mmCIF file of C-alpha atoms in Angstrom:
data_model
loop_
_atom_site.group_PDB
_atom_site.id
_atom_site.type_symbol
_atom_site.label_atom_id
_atom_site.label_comp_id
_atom_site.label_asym_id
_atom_site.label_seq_id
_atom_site.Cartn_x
_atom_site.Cartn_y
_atom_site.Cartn_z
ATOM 1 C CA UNK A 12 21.754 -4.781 10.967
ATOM 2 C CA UNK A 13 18.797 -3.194 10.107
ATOM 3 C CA UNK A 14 16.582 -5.237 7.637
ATOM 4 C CA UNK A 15 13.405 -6.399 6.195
ATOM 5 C CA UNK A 16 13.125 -10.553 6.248
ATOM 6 C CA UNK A 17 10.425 -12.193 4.388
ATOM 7 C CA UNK A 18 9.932 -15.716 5.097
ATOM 8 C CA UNK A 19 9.661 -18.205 2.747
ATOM 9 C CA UNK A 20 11.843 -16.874 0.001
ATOM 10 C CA UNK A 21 10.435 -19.658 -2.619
ATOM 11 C CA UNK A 22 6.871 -21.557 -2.294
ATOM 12 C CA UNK A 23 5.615 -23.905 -4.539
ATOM 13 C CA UNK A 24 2.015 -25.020 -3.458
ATOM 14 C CA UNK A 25 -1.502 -26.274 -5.152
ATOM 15 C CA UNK A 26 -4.236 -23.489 -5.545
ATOM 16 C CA UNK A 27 -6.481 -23.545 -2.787
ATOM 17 C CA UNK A 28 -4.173 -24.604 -0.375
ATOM 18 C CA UNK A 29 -3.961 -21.155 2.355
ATOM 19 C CA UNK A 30 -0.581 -20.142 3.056
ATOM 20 C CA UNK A 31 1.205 -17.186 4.689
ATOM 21 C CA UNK A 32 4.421 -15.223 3.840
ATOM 22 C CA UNK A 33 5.708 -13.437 6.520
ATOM 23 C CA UNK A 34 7.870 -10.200 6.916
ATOM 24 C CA UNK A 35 9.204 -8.788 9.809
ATOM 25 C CA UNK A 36 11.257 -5.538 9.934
ATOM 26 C CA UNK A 37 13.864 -4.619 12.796
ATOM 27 C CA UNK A 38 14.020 -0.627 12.528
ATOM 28 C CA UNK A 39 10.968 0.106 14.152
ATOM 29 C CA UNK A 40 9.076 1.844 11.056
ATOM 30 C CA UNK A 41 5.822 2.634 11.127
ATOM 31 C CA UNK A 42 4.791 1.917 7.525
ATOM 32 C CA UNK A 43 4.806 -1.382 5.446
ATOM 33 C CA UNK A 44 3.839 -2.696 2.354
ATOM 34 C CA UNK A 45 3.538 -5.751 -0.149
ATOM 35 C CA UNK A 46 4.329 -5.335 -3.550
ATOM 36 C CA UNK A 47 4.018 -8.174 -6.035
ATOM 37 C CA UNK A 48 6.250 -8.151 -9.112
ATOM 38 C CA UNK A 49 5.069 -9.475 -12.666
ATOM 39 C CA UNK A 50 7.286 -9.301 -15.879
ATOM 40 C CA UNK A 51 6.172 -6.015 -18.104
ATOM 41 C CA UNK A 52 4.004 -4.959 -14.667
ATOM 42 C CA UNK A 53 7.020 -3.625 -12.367
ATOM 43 C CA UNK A 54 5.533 -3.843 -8.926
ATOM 44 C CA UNK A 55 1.935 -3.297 -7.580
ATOM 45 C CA UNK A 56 1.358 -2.367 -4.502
ATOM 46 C CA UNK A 57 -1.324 -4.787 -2.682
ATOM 47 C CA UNK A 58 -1.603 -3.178 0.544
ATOM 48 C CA UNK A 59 -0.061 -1.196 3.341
ATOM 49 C CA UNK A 60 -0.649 -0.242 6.614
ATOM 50 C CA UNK A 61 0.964 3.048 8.600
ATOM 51 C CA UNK A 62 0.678 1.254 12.144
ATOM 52 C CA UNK A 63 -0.455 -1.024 14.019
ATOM 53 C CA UNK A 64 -4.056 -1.891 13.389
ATOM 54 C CA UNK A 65 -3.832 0.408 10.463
ATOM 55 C CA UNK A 66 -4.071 -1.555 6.686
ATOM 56 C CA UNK A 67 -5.588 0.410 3.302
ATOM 57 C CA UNK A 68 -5.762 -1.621 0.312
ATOM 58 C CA UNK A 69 -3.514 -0.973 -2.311
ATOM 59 C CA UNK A 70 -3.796 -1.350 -5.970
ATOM 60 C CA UNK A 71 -3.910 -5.056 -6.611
ATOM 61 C CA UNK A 72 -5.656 -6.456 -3.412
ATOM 62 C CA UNK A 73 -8.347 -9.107 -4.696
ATOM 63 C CA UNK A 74 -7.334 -12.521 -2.910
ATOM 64 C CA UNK A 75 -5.386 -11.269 -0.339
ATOM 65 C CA UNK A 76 -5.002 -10.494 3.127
ATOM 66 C CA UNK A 77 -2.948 -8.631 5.810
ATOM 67 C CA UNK A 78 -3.252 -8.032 9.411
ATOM 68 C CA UNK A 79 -0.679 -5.545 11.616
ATOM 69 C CA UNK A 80 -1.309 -6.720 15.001
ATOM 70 C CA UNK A 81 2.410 -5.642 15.987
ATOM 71 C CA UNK A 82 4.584 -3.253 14.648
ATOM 72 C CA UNK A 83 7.352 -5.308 13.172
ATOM 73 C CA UNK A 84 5.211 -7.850 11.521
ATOM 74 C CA UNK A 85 3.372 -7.583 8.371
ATOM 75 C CA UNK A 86 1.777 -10.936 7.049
ATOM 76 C CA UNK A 87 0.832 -11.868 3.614
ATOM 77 C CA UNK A 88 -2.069 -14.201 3.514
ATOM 78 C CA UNK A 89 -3.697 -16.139 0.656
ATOM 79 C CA UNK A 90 -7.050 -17.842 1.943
ATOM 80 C CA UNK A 91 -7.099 -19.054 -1.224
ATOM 81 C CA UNK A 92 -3.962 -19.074 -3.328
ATOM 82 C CA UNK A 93 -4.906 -19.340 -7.538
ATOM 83 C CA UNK A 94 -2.499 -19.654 -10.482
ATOM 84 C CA UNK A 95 -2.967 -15.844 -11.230
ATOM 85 C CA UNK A 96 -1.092 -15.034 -8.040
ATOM 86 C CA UNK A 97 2.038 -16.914 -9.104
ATOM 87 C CA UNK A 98 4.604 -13.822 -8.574
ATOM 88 C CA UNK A 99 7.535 -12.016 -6.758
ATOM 89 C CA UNK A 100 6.483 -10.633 -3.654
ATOM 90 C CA UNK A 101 8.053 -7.902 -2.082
ATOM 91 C CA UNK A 102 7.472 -6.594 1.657
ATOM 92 C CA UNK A 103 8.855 -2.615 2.532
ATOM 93 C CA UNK A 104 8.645 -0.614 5.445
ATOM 94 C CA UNK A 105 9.466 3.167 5.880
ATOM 95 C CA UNK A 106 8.890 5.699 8.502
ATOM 96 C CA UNK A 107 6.081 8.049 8.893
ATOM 97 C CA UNK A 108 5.863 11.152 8.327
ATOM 98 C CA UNK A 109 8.110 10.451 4.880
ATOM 99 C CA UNK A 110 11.666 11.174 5.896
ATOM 100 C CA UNK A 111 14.679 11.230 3.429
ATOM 101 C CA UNK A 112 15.259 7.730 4.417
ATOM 102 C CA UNK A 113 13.970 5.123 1.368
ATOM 103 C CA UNK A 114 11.917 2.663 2.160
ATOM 104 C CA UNK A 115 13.567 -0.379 2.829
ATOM 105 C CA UNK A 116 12.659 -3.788 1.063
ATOM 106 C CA UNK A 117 12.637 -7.284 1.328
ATOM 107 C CA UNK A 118 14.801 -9.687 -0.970
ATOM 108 C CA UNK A 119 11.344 -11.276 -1.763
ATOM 109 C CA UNK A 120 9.188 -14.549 -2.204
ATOM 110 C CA UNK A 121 8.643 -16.390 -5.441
ATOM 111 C CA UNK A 122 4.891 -18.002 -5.133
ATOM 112 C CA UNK A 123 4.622 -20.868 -7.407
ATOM 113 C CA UNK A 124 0.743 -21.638 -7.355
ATOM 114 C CA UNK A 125 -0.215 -24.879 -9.770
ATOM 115 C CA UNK B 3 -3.555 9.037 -10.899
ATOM 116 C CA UNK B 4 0.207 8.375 -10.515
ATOM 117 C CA UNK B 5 1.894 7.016 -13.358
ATOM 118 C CA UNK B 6 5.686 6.063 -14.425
ATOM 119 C CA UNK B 7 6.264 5.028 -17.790
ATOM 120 C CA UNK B 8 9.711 3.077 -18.711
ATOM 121 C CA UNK B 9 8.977 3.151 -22.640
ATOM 122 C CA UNK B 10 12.399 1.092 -23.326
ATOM 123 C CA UNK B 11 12.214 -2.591 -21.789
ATOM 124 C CA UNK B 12 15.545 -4.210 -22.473
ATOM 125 C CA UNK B 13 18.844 -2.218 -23.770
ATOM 126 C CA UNK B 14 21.609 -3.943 -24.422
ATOM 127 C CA UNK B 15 25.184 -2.467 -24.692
ATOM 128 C CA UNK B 16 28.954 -3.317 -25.444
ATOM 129 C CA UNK B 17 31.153 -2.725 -21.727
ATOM 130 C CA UNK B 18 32.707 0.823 -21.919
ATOM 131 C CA UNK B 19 30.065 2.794 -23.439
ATOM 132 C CA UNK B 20 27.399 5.192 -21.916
ATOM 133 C CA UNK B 21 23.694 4.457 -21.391
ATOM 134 C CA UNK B 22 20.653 6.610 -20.440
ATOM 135 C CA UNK B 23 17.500 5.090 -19.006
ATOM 136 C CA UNK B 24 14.411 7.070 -19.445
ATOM 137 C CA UNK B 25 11.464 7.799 -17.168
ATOM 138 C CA UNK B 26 8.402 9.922 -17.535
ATOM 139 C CA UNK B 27 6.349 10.609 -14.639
ATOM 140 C CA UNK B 28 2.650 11.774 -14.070
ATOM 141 C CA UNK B 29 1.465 13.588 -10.674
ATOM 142 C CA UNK B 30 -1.489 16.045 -10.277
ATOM 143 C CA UNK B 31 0.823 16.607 -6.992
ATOM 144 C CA UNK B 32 3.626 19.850 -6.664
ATOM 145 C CA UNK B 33 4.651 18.158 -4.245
ATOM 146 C CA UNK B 34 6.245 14.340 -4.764
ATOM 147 C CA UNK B 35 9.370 12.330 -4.917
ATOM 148 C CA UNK B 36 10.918 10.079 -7.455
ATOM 149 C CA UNK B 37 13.316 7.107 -6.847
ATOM 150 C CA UNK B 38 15.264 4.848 -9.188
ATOM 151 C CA UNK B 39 15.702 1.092 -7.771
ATOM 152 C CA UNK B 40 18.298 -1.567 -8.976
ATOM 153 C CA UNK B 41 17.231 -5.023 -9.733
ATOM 154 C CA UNK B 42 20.033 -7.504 -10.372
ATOM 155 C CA UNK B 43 19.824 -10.616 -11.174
ATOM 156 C CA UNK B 44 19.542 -12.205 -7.717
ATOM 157 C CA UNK B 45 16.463 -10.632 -6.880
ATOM 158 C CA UNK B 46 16.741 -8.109 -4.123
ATOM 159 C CA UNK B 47 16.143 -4.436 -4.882
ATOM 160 C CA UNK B 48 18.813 -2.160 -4.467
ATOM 161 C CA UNK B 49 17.851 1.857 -3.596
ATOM 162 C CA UNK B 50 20.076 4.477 -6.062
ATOM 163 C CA UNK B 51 18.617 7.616 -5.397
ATOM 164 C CA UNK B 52 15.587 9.520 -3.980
ATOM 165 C CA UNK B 53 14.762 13.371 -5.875
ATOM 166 C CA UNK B 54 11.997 15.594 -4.243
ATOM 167 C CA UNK B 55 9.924 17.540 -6.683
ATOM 168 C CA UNK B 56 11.800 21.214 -5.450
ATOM 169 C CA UNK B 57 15.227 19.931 -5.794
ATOM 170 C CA UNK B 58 16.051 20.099 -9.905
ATOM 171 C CA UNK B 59 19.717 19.726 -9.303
ATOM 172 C CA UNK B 60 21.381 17.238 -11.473
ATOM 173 C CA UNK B 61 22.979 14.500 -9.567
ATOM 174 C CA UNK B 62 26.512 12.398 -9.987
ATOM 175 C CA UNK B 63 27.341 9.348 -7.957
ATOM 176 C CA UNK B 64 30.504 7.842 -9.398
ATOM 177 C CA UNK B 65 29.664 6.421 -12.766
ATOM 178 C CA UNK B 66 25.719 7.284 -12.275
ATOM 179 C CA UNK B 67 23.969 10.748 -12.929
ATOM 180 C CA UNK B 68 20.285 11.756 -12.700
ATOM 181 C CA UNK B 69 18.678 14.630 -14.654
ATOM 182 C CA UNK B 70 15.608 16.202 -13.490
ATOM 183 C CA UNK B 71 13.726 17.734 -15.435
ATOM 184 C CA UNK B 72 10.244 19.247 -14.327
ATOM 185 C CA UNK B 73 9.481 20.961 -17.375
ATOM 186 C CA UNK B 74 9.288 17.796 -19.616
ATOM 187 C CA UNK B 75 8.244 15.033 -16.258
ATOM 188 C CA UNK B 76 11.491 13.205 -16.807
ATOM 189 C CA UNK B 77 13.851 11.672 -14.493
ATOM 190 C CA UNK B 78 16.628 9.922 -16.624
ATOM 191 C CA UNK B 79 19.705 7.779 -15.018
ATOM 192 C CA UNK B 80 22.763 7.819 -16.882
ATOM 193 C CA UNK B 81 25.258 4.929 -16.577
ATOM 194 C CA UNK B 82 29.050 6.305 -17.964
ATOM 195 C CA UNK B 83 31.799 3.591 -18.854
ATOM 196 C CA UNK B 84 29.151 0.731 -18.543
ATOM 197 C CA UNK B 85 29.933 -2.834 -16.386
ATOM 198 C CA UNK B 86 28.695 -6.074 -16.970
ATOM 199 C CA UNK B 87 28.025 -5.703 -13.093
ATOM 200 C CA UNK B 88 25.709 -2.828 -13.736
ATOM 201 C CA UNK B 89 23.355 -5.546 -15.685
ATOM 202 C CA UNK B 90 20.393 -5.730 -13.763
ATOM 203 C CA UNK B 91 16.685 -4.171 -14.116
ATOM 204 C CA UNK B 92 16.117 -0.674 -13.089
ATOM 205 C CA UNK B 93 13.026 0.712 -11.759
ATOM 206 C CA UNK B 94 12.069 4.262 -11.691
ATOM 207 C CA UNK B 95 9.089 4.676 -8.990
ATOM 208 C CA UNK B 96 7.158 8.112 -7.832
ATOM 209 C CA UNK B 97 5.476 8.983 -4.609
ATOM 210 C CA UNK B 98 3.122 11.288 -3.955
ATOM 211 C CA UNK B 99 3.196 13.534 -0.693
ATOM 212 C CA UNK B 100 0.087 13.720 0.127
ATOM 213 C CA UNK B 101 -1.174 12.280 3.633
ATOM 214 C CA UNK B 102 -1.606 8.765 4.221
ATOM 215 C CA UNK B 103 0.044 8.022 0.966
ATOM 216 C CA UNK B 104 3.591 9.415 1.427
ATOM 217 C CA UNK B 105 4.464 6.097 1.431
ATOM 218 C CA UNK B 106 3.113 4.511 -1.644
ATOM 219 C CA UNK B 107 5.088 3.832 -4.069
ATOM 220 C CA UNK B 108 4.275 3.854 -8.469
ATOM 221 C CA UNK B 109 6.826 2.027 -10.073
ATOM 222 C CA UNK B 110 7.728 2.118 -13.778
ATOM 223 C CA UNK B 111 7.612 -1.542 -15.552
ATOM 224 C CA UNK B 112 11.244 -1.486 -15.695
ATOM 225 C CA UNK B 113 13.861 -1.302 -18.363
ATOM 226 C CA UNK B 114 16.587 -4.645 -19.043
ATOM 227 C CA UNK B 115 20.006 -3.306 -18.834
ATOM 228 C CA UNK B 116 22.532 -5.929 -19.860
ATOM 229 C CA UNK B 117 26.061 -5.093 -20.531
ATOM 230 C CA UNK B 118 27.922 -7.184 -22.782
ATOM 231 C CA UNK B 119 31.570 -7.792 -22.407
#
């Protein structure tokens, strides 16, 4: 089945403390991204990256950090998580060029930073 | 700059009757793509359709419709004979088609459906 898995799909942690959401597609795709979700915001794009060792900051990138070292995975990291980044987290990937296919999301992460 | 505007956040309406979500766009682009996402209550997001900027056709897809219309930036989604299963928050999103960025997606701030029994 082809999907998108984001792991964990709830964190509560303590600002400060680093942490690391991961996502992992199974369809091959060239492009991913992390959205984050805030009420009255829709979602934000924080980065993306077309392939491997390829990542461009998105709109909402302070505090974060990515790396594509393989093609399936596509890690979230907070070096430093604050309350601010409390949020739904979405991870996508697509193909590249753009293809009638949609991208293809996640089911999410709720961050809970205190 | 991309931009999607959702101007009505929640809508409530009684099971049965008809309800149009609206969705204005802005692109410096000709060429782009516009999508409309489901969000129900469990969390996930649920793809409903994908228009490219050439194609104005009008779309139907069992109870849901799209109209296109270039000449005003709107993509509005139509729900006929409404569902409490159809509660859920829907996202209208654009893409441009420009290189590198095919791929990035502008999403509206969402509009509340619920659908009272």
């Amino acid at each position: 089945e082809a999907q998108v898995t984001q792991n964990p799909r709830y964190l509560i942690t303590v600002t400060g403390k680093k942490l690391t959401v991961t996502c992992s597609q199974n369809m091959n795709h060239e492009y991913m991204s992390w959205y984050r979700q805030d009420p009255g915001l829709g979602l934000r794009q924080i980065y993306y990256s077309m392939n491997v060792e390829v990542t461009d900051k998105g709109d909402v990138p302070e505090g974060y950090k990515v790396s594509r070292k393989e093609k399936r995975n596509f890690p979230l990291i907070l070096e430093s998580p604050s309350p601010n980044q409390t949020s739904l987290y979405f991870c996508a990937s697509g193909t590249v060029p753009d293809s009638n296919q949609p991208q293809h999301f996640g089911d999410g992460t709720r961050l809970s930073i205190l | 700059a991309q931009k999607v505007t959702q101007a009505q956040t929640e809508i409530s309406v009684v099971e049965k009757e008809d309800v149009t979500l609206d969705c204005v766009y802005e692109t410096r682009d000709t060429t782009y793509y516009l999508f409309w996402y489901k969000q129900p209550p469990s969390g996930e997001l649920v793809f409903l359709i994908r228009r490219n900027s050439f194609d104005e056709q009008n779309e139907i897809s069992g109870r849901y419709s799209w109209n296109f219309q270039k000449s005003t930036s709107s993509f509005n989604f139509t729900i006929t004979a409404s569902q409490v299963v159809d509660s859920a928050v829907y996202f209208c999103a654009l893409s441009e088609a420009k290189s590198g960025s095919a791929r990035q997606l502008t999403f509206g701030s969402g509009t509340q459906l619920t659908v009272l029994p």
